[in-house]
Every structure is written in structure tokens, then in C-alpha cells.
mmCIF file of C-alpha atoms in Angstrom:
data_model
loop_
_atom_site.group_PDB
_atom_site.id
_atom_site.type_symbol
_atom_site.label_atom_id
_atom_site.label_comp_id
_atom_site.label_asym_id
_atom_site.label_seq_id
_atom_site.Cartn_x
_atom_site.Cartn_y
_atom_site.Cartn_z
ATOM 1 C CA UNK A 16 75.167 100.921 110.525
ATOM 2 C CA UNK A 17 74.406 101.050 113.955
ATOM 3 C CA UNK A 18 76.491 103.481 116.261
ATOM 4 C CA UNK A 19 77.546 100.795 118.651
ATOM 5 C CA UNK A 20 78.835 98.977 115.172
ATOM 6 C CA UNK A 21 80.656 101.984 113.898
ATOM 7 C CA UNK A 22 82.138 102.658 117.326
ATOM 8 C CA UNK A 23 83.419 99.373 117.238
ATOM 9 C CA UNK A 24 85.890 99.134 114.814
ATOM 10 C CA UNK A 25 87.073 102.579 115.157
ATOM 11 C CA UNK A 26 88.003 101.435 118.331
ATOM 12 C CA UNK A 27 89.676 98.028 116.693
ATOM 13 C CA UNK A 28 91.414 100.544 114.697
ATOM 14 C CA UNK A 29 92.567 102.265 117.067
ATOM 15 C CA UNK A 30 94.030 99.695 119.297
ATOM 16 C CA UNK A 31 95.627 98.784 116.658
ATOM 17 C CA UNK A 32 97.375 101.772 116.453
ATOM 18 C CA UNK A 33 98.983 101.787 120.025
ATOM 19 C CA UNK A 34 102.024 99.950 118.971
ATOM 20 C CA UNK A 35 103.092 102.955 116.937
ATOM 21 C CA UNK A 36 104.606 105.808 118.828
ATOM 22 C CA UNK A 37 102.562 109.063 118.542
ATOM 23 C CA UNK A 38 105.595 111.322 118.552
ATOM 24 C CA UNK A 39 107.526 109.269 115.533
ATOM 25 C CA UNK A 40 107.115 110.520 111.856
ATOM 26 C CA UNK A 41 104.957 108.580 109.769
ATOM 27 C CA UNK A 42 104.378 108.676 105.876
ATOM 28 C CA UNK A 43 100.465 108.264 105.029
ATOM 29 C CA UNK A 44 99.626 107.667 101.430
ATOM 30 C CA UNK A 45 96.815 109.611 100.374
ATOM 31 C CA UNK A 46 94.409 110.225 97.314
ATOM 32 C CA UNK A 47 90.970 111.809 97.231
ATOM 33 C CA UNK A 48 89.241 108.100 97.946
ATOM 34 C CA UNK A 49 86.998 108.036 101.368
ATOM 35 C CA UNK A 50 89.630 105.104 102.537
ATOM 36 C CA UNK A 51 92.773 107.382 102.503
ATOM 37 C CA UNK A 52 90.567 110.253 103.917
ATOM 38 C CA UNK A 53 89.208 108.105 106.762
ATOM 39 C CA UNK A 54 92.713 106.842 107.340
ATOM 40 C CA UNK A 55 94.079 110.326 107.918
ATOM 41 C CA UNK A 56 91.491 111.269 109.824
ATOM 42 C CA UNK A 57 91.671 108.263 112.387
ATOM 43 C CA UNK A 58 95.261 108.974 112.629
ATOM 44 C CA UNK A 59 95.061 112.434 113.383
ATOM 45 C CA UNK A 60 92.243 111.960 115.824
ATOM 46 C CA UNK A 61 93.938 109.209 117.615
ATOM 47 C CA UNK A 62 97.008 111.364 118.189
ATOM 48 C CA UNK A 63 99.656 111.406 115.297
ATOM 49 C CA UNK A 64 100.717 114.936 114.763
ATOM 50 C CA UNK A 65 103.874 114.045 112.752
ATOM 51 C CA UNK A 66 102.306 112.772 109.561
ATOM 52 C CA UNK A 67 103.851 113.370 105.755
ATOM 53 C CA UNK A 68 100.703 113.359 103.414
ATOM 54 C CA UNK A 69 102.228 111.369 100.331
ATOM 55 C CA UNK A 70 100.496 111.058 97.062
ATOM 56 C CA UNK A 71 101.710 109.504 93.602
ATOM 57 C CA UNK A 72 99.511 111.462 90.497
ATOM 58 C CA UNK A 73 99.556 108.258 88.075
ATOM 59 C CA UNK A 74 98.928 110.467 85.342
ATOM 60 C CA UNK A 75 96.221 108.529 84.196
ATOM 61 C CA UNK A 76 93.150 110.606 84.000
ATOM 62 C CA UNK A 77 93.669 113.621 82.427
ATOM 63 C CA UNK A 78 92.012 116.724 84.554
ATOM 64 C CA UNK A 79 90.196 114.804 87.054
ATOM 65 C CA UNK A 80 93.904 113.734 88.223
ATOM 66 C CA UNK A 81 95.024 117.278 88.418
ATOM 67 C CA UNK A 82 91.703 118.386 90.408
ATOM 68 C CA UNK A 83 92.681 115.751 92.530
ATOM 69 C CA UNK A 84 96.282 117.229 92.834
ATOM 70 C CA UNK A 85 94.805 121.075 93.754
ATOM 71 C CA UNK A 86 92.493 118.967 96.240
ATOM 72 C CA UNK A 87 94.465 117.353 98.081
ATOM 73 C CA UNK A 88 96.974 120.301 98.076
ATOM 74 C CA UNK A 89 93.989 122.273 99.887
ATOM 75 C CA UNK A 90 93.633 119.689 102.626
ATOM 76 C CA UNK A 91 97.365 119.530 103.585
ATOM 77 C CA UNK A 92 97.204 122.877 103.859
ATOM 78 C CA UNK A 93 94.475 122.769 105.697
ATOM 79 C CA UNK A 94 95.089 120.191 108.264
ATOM 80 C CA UNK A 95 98.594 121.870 108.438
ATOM 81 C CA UNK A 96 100.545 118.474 107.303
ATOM 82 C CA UNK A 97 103.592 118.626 104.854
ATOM 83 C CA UNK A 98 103.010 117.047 101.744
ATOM 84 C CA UNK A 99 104.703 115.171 99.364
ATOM 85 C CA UNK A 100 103.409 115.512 95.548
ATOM 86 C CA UNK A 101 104.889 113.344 92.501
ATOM 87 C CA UNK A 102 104.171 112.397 88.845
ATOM 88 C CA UNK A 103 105.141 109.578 87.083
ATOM 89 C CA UNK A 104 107.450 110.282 84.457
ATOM 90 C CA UNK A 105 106.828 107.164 82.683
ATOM 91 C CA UNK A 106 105.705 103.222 82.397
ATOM 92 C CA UNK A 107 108.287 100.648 82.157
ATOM 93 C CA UNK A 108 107.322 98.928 78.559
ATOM 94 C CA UNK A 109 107.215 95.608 80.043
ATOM 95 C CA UNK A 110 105.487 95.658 82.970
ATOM 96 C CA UNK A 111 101.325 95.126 82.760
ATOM 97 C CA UNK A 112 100.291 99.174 83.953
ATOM 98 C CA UNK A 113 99.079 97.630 87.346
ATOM 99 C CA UNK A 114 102.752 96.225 88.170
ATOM 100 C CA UNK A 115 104.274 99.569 87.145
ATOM 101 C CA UNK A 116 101.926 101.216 89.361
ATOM 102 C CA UNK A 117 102.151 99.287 92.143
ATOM 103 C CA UNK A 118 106.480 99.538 91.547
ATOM 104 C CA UNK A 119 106.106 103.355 91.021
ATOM 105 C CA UNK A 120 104.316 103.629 94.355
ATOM 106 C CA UNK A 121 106.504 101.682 96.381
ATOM 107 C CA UNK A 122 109.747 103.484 94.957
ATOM 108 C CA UNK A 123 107.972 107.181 95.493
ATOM 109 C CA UNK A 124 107.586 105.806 99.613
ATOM 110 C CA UNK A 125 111.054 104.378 99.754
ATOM 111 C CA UNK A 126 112.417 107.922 97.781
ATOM 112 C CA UNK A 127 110.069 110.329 100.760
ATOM 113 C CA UNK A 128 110.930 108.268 103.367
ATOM 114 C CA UNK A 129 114.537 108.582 103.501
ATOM 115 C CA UNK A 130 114.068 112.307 102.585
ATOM 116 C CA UNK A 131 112.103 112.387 106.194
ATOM 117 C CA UNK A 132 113.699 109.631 107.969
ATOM 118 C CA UNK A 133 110.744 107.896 108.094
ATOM 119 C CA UNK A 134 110.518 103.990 108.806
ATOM 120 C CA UNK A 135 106.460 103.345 107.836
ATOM 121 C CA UNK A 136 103.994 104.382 105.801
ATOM 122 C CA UNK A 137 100.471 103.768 106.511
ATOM 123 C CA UNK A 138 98.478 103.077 103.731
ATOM 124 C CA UNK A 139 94.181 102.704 103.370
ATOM 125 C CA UNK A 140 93.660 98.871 102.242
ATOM 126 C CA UNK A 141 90.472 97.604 103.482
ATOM 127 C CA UNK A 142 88.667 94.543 103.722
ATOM 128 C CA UNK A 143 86.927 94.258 100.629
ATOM 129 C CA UNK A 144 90.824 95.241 98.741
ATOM 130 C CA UNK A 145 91.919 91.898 101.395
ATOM 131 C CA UNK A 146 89.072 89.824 99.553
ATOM 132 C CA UNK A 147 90.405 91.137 96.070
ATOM 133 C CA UNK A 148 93.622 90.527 96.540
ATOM 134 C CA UNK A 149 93.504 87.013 98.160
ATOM 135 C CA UNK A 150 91.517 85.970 95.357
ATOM 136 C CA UNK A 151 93.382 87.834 92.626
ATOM 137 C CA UNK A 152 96.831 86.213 94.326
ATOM 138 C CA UNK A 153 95.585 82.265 94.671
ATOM 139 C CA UNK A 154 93.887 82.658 90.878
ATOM 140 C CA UNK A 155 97.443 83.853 89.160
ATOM 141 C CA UNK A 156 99.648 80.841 91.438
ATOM 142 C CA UNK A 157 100.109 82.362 94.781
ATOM 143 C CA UNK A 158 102.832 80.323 96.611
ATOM 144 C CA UNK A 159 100.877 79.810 99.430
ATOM 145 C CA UNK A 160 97.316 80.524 100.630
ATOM 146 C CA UNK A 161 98.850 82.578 103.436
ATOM 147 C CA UNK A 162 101.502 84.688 101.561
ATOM 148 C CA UNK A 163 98.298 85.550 99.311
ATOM 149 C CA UNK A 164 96.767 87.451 101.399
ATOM 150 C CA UNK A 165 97.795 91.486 102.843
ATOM 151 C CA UNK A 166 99.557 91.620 106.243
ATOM 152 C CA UNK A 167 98.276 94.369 108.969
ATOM 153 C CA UNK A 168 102.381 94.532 108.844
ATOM 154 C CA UNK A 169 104.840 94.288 105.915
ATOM 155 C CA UNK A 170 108.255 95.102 105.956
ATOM 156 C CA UNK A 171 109.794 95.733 102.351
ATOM 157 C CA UNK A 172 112.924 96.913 100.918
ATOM 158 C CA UNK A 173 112.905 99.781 97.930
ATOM 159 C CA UNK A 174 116.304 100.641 96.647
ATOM 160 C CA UNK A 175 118.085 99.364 99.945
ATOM 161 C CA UNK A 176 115.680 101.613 102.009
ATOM 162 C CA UNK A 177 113.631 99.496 104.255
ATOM 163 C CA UNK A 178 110.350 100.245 104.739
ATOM 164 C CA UNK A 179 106.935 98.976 106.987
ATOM 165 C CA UNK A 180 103.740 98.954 105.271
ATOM 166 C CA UNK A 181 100.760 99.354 107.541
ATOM 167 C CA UNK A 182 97.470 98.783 106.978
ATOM 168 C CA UNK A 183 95.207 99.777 109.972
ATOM 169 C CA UNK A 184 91.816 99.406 107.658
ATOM 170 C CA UNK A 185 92.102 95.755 106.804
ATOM 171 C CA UNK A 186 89.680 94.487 109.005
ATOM 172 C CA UNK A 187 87.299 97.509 107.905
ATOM 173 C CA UNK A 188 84.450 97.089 104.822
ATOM 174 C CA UNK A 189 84.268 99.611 102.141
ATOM 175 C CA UNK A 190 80.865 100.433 103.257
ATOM 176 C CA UNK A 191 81.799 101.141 106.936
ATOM 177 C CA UNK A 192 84.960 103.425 105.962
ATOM 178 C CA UNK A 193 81.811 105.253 103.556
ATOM 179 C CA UNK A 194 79.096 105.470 106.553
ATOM 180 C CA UNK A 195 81.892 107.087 108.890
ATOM 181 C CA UNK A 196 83.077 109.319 106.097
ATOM 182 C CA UNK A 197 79.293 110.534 105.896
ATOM 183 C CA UNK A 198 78.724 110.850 109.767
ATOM 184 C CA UNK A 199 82.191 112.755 109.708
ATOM 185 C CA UNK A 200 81.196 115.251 106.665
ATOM 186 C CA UNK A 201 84.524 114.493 105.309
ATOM 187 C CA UNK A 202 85.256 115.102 101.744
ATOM 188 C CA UNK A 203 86.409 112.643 99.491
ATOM 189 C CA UNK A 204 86.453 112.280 95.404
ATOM 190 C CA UNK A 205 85.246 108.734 93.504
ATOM 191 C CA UNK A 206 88.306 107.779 90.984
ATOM 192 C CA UNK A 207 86.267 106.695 88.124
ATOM 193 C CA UNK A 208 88.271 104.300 86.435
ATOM 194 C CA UNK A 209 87.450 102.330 89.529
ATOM 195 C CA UNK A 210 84.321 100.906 87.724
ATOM 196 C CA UNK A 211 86.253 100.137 84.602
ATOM 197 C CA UNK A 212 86.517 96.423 83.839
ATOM 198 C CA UNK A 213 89.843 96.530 81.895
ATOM 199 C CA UNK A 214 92.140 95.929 84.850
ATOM 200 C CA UNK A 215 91.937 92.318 86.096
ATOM 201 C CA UNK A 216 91.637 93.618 89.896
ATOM 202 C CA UNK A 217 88.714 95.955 88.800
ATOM 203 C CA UNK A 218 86.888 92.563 87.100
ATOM 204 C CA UNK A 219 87.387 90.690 89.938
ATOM 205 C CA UNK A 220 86.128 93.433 91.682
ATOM 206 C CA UNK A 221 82.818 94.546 89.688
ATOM 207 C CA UNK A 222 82.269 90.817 88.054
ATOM 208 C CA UNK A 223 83.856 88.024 89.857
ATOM 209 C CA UNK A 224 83.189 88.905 93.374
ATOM 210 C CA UNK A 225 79.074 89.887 92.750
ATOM 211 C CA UNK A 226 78.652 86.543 90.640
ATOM 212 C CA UNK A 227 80.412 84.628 93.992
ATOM 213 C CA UNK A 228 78.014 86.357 96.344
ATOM 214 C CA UNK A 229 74.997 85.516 93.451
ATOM 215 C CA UNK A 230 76.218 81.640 93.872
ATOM 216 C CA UNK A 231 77.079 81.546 97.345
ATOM 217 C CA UNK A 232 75.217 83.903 99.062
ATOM 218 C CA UNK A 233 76.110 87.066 101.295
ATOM 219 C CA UNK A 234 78.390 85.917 104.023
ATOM 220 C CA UNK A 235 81.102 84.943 101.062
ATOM 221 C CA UNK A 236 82.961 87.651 101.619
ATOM 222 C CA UNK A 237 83.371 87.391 105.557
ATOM 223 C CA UNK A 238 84.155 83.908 105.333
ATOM 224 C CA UNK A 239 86.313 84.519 102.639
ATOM 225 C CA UNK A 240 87.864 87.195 105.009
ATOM 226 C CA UNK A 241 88.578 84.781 107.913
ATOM 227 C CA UNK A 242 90.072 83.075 106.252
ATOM 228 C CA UNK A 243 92.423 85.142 105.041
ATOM 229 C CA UNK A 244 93.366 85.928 109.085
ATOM 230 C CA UNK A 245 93.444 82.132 109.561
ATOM 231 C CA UNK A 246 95.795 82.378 106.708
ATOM 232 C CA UNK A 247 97.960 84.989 108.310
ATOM 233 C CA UNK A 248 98.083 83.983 111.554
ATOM 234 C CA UNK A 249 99.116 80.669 110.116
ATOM 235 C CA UNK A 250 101.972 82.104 108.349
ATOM 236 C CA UNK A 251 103.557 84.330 110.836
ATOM 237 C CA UNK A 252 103.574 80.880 112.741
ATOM 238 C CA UNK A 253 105.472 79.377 109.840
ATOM 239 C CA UNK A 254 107.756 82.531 109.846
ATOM 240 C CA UNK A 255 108.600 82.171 113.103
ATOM 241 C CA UNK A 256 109.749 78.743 112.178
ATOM 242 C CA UNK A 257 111.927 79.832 109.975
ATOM 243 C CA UNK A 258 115.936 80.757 110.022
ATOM 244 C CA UNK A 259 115.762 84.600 108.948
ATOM 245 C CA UNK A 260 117.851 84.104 105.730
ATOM 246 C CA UNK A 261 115.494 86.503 103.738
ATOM 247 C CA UNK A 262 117.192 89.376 106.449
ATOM 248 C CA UNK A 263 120.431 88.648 104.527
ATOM 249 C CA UNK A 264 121.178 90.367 100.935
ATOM 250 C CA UNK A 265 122.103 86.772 99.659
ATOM 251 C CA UNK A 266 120.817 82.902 100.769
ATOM 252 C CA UNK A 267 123.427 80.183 101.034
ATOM 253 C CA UNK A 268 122.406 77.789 98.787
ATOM 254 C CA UNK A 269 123.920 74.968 101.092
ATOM 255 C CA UNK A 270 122.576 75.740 104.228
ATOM 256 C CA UNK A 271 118.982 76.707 102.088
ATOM 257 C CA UNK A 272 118.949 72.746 100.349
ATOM 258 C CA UNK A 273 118.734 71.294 104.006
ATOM 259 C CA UNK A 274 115.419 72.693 105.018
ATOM 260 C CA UNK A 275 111.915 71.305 104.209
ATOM 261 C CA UNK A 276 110.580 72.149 101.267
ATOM 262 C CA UNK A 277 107.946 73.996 102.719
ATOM 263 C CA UNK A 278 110.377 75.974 104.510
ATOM 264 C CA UNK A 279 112.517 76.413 101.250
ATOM 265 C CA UNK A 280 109.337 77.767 99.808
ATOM 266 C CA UNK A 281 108.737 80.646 102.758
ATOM 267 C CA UNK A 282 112.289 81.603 103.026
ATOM 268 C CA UNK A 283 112.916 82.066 99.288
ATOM 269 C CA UNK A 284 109.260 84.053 99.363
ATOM 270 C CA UNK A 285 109.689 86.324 102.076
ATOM 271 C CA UNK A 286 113.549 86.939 101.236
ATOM 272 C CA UNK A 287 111.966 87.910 96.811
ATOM 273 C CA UNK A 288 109.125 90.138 98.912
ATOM 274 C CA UNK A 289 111.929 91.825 100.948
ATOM 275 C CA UNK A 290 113.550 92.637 98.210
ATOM 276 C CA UNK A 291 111.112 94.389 96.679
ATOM 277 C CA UNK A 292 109.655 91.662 93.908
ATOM 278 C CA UNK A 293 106.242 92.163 93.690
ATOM 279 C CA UNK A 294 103.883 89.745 92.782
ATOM 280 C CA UNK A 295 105.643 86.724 93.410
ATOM 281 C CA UNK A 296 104.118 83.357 91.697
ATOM 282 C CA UNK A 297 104.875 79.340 92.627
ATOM 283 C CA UNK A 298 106.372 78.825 89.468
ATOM 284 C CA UNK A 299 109.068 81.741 90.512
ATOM 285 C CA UNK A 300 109.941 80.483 94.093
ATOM 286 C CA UNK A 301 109.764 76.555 92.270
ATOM 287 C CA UNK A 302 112.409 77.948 89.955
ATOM 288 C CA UNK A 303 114.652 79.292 92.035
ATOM 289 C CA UNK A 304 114.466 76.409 94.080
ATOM 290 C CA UNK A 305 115.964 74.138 91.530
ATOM 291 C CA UNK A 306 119.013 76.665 91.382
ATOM 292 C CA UNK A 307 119.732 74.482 94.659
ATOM 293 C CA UNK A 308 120.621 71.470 92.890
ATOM 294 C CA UNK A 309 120.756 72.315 89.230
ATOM 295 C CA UNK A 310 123.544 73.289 88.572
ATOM 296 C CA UNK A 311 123.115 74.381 85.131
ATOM 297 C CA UNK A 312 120.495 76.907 86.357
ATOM 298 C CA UNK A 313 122.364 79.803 87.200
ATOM 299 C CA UNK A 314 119.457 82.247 86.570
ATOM 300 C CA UNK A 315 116.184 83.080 86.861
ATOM 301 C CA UNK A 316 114.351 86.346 85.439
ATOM 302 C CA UNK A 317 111.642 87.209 88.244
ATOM 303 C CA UNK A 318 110.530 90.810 86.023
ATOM 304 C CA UNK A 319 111.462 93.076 83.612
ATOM 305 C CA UNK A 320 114.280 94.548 85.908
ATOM 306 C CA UNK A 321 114.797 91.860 88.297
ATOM 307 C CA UNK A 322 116.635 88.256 88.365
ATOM 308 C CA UNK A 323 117.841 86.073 90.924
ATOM 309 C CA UNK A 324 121.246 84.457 90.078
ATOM 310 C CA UNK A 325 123.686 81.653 91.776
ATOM 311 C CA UNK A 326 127.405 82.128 92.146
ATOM 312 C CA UNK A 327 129.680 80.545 94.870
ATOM 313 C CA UNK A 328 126.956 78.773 96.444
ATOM 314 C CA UNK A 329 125.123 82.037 96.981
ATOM 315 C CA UNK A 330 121.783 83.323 95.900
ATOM 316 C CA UNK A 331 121.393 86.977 95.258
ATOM 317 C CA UNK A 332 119.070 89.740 93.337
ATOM 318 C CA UNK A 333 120.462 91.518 90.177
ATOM 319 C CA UNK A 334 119.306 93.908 87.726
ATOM 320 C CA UNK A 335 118.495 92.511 84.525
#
């Protein structure tokens, strides 16, 4: 990559960065990967001094996880960061390993950050996880093309903490986070399983995405990509639109019948994605949309913990 290139989006990056005050604390989740080491490393050179190094071990891969555990216990130490080390205990029975993971994650930010009194957490998607995602989201039902894709920005709730996801690296390829990595002499470890084909984001990955840029040729994936920013941009518009119901803990089913249906749909979204729902289909925002004139739908089961339920003209979240 040229240097003018490279220099480029670093810069992109950090500009980016400037609407976060330096002197706040920030959670940043890290692994061994080159796009959590880049991340911490464009942080810390751009000025954040007050980071929390936070890593999940999945317990998934035997001794490679626990050399990255020792590893990335040398680099906090290091770099003179306080760190944040958990295990999962366990896998929810119904949940596909991915969804656990993903829950697991979210619930190990929400636990650190109130231990620090932290409001974000910046994490090290990129633009080739944007492409993955966007397509794994609109092939499984996606209720929109623009709530498929990652926001630069998320706000979430985890066990009534709230919580903003940032992703500074989304506009960044996998191959420029490794070039800068390698002009850096950072360290970083591979995680293996990466190149297994038994998780569907790994196939769409490794298979899907190749055979596209096979068909279609190589500027699939920036296209693809611009799309998903024509998405967003598209969506915040719509959100913006909107009457901030999903702020509330529960809808009023009255008030929530009157809208669009297009606005039904983005309210009823955003306010399941608040909530901490993850992966959020059509057929689950369609369902709980006929709770607003059914009424002998009183419930819908949105996961393995998680329902949404009607009483006195209200819509809230329950445990299962």
C-alpha cells in the first residue's frame, strides 16, 4: 500500500476519533488479532491514556486460548493499561455457539463497564467484518437493508447498563489494518478457527464472499461496502424521523398502531436492539407487530431467554 494510502485512513480514523474526549475512560475489547492490536494502538497514539484492555477467553481452543491469555496479559502490562480478563463459564443450550458468544461478550462489557464507570467500548470491526455481516444479516431476513448493516455508533442496553459500541475500523480493509500492523512491528496472533468453515460467518467468509468476487469481479466488495454507508446514512435519516419510543422500557401499543408501517418496523427494531436482542429477523419485528391489533397475541418468544409480551396496551421485554 502506498504511504500516502496508509496515511490516509489513519487519519480518517482518527478524525473520527475527535468526538470522544481524550481524558474519559474507555473500555477497548481486545484479543491477539492484528485488528484489536491496531485499534489499541491508534487509540493510544491519538491520545487516550484512560483505556481498560477487556478480553472474553471463549474457552474454545484449548492452549492456544490460554497463550493468548499470558499474551495479552504481557502487553497490558506492558503498555501500562488495566486489564480486564474473563472465561466463560458456560453455553446457553439453546442458543447456536455464535449467538452465545456474541451474548457472552456483550454481558462481560456491560458487567466491566459499570465496574469502571465506563459509557463505551471500542471494539476492532473492519470493513471486510461490515461486508460479512451485511450479507450474513439480509441472507437470514434482516428487517431492513439499513438495520443490516454495523453502525460507526451503537448504543445498547446489557442488564439495564447502557452501553455505546464504537467501531473506529469500519471503513478500514483487513489488509490495510495487516500492512500497518507490519510497518508498526506490532505483534499480533492468527485465531485459527478463523479458517474453519463450520460457522456460517466463517463460510460466508472463506466461500461465499471469494465465489462473489469470482462472479462479479474485484470491486464487489467496495460496492458492496457503499452501500452499506448509503444504507446507514439512510437509516439514521429514518431514525431521526422517528418518535424515540425504543428510549422507553415499554411501547404504547396505541400510540405505536398510528404510525406507518415502516415506522412501526424501525421503532419496534431499534427499541428489540436497545434492549439487548441480538440478531433481530423480519419475521420477529412482523410478529410483534400484529400484537398491535391481535388481540389474542399476547406473546412473542424473540430467544431462548427473551420474549416480548402485551398487557394494558403496553409492550415490554420479559425473561422467558
Amino acid at each position: 500500500m502506498p504511504a500516502n494510502q496508509l496515511l490516509a485512513w489513519i487519519e480518517r480514523a482518527a478524525k473520527g476519533l475527535e468526538a470522544y474526549p481524550k481524558e474519559r475512560g474507555y473500555l477497548v475489547g481486545v484479543s491477539c488479532g492484528v485488528d484489536s492490536r491496531v485499534l489499541l494502538q491508534i487509540l493510544l497514539d491519538t491520545g487516550f491514556i484512560n483505556l481498560v484492555i477487556c478480553h472474553l477467553d471463549h474457552r474454545l481452543r484449548g492452549s492456544d486460548s490460554e497463550r493468548e491469555n499470558r499474551l495479552i496479559r504481557q502487553l497490558a502490562t506492558r503498555l501500562k493499561l488495566p486489564l480486564v480478563q474473563e472465561k466463560v463459564q458456560g453455553w446457553p443450550p439453546k442458543l447456536s455457539l455464535e449467538t452465545a458468544a456474541r451474548q457472552a461478550r456483550q454481558q462481560f462489557f456491560a458487567r466491566t463497564a459499570k465496574q469502571f464507570g465506563a459509557s463505551h467500548v471500542f471494539l476492532g470491526h473492519h470493513a471486510d467484518d461490515q461486508v460479512e455481516t451485511f450479507l450474513f444479516n439480509i441472507l437470514r431476513g434482516a428487517g431492513s437493508i439499513g438495520q443490516a448493516a454495523m453502525r460507526t455508533e451503537a448504543r445498547i442496553s446489557i442488564d439495564e447498563t447502557d452501553l455505546i459500541v464504537v467501531r473506529p475500523l469500519l471503513h478500514v480493509w483487513k489488509q490495510e489494518i495487516r500492512e500497518y500492523a507490519k510497518k508498526r512491528r506490532l505483534k499480533f496472533s492468527e485465531d485459527v478457527t478463523n479458517a474453519e468453515n463450520k460457522f456460517t460467518r466463517n463460510r460466508i467468509r472463506n466461500l461465499l464472499v471469494p465465489e462473489i468476487e469470482r462472479i462479479l469481479g474485484r470491486p464487489f466488495k467496495s460496492n458492496l461496502l457503499r452501500l452499506c454507508g448509503i444504507a446507514a446514512d439512510e437509516a439514521e435519516l429514518l431514525r431521526q424521523l422517528t418518535p424515540t419510543w425504543w428510549e422507553l422500557d415499554e411501547l404504547p401499543v396505541r400510540d405505536l398502531r398510528t404510525l406507518p408501517v415502516a415506522l412501526q418496523r424501525r421503532v419496534i427494531h431499534e427499541w428489540l436492539t436497545r434492549k439487548g436482542i441480538d440478531d433481530v429477523s423480519f419475521e420477529d419485528v412482523e410478529q410483534i407487530r400484529s400484537m398491535l391489533t391481535n388481540q389474542k397475541v399476547a406473546k412473542v418468544n424473540l430467544s431462548a431467554d427473551y420474549s416480548c409480551r402485551r398487557r394494558a396496551s403496553k409492550l415490554f421485554i420479559a425473561p422467558q
